[in-house]
mmCIF file of C-alpha atoms in Angstrom:
data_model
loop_
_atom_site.group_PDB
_atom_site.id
_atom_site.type_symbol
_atom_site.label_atom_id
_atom_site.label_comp_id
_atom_site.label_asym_id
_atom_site.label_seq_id
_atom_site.Cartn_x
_atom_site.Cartn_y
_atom_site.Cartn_z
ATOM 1 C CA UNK A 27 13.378 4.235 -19.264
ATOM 2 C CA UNK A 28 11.041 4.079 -16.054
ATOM 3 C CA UNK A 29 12.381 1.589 -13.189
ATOM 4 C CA UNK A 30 9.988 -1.434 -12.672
ATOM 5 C CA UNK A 31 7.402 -0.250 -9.390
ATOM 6 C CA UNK A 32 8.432 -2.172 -6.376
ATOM 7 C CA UNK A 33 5.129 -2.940 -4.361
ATOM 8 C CA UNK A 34 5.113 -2.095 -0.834
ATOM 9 C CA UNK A 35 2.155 -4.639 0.843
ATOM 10 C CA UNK A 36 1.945 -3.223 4.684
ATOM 11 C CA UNK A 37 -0.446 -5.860 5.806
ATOM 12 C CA UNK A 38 -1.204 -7.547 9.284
ATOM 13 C CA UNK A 39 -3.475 -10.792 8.737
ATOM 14 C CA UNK A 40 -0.945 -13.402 6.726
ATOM 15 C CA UNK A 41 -4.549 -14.752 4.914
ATOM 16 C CA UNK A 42 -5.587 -11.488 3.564
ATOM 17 C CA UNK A 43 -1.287 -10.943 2.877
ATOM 18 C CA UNK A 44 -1.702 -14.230 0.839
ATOM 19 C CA UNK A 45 -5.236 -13.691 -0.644
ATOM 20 C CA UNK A 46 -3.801 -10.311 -2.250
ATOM 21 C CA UNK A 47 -0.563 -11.486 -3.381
ATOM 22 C CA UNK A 48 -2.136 -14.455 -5.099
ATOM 23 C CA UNK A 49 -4.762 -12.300 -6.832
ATOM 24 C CA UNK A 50 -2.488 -9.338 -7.934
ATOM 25 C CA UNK A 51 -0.476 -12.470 -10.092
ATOM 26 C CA UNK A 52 -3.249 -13.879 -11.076
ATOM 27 C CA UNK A 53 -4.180 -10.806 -13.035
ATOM 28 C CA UNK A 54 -0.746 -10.696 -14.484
ATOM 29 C CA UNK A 55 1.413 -8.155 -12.078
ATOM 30 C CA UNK A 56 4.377 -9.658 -12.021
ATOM 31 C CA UNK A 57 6.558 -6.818 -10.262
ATOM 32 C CA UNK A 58 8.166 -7.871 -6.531
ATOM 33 C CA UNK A 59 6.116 -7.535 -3.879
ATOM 34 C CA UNK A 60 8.065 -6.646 -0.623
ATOM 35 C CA UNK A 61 5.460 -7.349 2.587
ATOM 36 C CA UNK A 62 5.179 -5.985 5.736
ATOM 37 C CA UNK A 63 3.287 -7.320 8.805
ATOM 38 C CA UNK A 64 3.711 -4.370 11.159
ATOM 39 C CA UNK A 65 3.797 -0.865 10.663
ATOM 40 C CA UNK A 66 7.253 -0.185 12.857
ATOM 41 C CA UNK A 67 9.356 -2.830 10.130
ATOM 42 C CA UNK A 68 7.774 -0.965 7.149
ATOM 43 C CA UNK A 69 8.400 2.778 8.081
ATOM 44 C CA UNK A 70 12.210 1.328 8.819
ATOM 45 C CA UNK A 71 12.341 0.203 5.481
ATOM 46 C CA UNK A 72 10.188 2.841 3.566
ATOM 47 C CA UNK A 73 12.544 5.988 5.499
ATOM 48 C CA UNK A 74 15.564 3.727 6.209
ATOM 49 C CA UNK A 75 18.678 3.627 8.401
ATOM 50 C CA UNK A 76 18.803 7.960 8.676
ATOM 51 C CA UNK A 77 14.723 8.129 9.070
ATOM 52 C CA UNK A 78 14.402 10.304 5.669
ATOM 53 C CA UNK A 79 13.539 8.595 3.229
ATOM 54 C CA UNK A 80 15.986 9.485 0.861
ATOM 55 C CA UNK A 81 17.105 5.884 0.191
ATOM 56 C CA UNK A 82 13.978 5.481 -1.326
ATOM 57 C CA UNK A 83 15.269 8.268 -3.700
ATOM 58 C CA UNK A 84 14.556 7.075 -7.577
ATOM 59 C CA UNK A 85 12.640 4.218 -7.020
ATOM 60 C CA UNK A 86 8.941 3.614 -7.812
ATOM 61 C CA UNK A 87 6.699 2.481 -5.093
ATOM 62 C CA UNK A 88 3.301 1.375 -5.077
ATOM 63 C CA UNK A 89 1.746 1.397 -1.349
ATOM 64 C CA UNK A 90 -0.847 -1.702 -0.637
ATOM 65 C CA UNK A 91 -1.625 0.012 3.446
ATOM 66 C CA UNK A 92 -4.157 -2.000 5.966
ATOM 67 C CA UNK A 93 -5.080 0.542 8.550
ATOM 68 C CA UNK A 94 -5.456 -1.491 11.474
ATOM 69 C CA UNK A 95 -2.112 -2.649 11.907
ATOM 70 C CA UNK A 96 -0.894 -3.841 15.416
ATOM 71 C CA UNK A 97 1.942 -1.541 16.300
ATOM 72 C CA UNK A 98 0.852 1.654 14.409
ATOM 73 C CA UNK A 99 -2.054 2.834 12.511
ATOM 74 C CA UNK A 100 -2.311 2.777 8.696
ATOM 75 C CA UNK A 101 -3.268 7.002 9.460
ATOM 76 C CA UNK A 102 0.341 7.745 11.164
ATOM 77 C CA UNK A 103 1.996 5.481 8.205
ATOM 78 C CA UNK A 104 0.182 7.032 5.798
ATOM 79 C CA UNK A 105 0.607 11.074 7.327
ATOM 80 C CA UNK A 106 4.221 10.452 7.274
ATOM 81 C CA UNK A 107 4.553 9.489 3.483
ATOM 82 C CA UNK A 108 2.447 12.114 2.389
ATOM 83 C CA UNK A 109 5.136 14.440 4.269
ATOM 84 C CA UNK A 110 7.641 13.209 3.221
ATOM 85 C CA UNK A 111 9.719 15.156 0.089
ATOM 86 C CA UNK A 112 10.843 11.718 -1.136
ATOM 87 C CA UNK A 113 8.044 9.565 -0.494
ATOM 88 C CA UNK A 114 4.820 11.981 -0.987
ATOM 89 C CA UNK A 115 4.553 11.032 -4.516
ATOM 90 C CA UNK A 116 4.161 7.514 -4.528
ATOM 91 C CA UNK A 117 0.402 5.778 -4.424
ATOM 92 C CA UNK A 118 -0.977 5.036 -1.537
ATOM 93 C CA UNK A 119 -3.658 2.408 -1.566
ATOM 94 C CA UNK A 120 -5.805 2.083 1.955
ATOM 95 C CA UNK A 121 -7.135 -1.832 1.936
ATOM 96 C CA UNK A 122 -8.691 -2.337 5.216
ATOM 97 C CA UNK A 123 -11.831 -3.507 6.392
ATOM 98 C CA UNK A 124 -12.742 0.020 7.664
ATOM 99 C CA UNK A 125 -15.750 1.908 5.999
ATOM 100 C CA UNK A 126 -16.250 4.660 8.408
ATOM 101 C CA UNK A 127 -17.035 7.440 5.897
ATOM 102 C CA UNK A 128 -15.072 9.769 8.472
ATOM 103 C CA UNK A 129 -12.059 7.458 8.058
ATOM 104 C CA UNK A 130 -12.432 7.058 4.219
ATOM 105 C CA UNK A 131 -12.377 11.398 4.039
ATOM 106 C CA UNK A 132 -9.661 11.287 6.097
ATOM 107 C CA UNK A 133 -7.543 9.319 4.034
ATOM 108 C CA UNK A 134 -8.473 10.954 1.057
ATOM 109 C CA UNK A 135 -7.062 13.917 3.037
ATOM 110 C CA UNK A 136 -3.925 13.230 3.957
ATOM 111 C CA UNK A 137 -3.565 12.101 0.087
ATOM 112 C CA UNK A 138 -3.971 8.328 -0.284
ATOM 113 C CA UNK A 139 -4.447 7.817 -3.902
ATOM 114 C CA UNK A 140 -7.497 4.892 -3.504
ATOM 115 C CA UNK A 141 -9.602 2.953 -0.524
ATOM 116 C CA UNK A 142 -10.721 0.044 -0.647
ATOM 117 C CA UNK A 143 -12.790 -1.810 1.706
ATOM 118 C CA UNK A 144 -11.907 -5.402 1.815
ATOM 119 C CA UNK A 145 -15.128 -7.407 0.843
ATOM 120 C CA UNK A 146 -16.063 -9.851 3.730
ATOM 121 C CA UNK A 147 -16.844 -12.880 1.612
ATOM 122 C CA UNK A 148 -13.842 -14.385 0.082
ATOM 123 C CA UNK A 149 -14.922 -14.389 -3.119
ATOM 124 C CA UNK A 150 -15.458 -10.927 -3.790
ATOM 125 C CA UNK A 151 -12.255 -9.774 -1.567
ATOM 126 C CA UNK A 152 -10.161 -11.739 -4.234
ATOM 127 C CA UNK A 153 -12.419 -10.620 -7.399
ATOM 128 C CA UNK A 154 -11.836 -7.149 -6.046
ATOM 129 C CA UNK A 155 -7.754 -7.433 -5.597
ATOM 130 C CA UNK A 156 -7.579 -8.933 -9.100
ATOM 131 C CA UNK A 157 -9.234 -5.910 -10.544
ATOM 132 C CA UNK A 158 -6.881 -3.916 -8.250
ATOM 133 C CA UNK A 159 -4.207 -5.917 -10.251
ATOM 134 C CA UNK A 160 -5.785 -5.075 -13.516
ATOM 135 C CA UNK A 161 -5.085 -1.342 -12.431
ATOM 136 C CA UNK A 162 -1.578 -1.568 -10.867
ATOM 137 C CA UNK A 163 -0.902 -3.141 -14.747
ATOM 138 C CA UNK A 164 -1.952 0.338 -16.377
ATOM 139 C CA UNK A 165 -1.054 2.811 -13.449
ATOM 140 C CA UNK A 166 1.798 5.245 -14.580
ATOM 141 C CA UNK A 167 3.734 5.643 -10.936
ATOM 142 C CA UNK A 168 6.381 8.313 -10.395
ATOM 143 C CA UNK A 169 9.617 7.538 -8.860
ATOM 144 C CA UNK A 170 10.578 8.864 -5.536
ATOM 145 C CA UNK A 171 11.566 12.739 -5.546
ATOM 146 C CA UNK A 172 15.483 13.267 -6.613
#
């Protein structure tokens, strides 16, 4: 039996934090949601106390990642997963209000998994995070390497 998927929500601006957390229920997502306002307190947690990752080892992770974070940038956050033998499995979804198309390619990449540029009218940013939802609900997501 698969673990539930633990949702990892590295985001800066507490609105947007609540808009997607709000949004993801309402579409019926019910796993925990662990949030992050700064990039240094997430990488902490994500590689924890020895800085490799492994105590992530056997759990599933879902990554929600804002890429203009104030400490760090979603791209160094993001680089170091995807390097990482424990981590570089789990799905990494860039939600930022980037659209560069060089930034989008570079993402792809370094191996995030979907990006998503947060609509600027409220509306649609939380139509769009409840159809994220709707996909987190049918996403198979592999547990960190053992």
């Amino acid at each position: 039996m698969s673990k539930p998927v633990t949702i990892i929500m590295i985001e800066d601006d507490e609105g947007h934090a609540r808009l997607i957390e709000r949004n993801i229920r309402r579409s019926g997502v019910n796993n925990q949601i662990i949030p992050f306002t700064n990039g240094t307190a997430a990488v902490n947690y994500l590689f924890g106390s020895d800085g490799t990752g492994l105590d992530q080892k056997g759990h599933a992770l879902l990554i929600l990642l804002d890429l203009n974070l104030p400490d760090m940038t979603g791209i160094e956050i993001l680089r170091r997963l995807k390097d990482n033998k424990y981590l570089k499995c789990a799905p990494v979804v860039v939600l930022t209000t980037t659209d560069d198309s060089q930034e989008i390619k570079r993402c792809y990449e370094l191996g995030c998994n979907v990006y998503i540029t947060k609509p600027v009218n409220y509306e649609s940013f939380a139509n769009a995070i409840r159809q994220l939802g709707l996909f987190f609900s049918v996403i198979q997501v592999p547990s960190a390497a053992i």
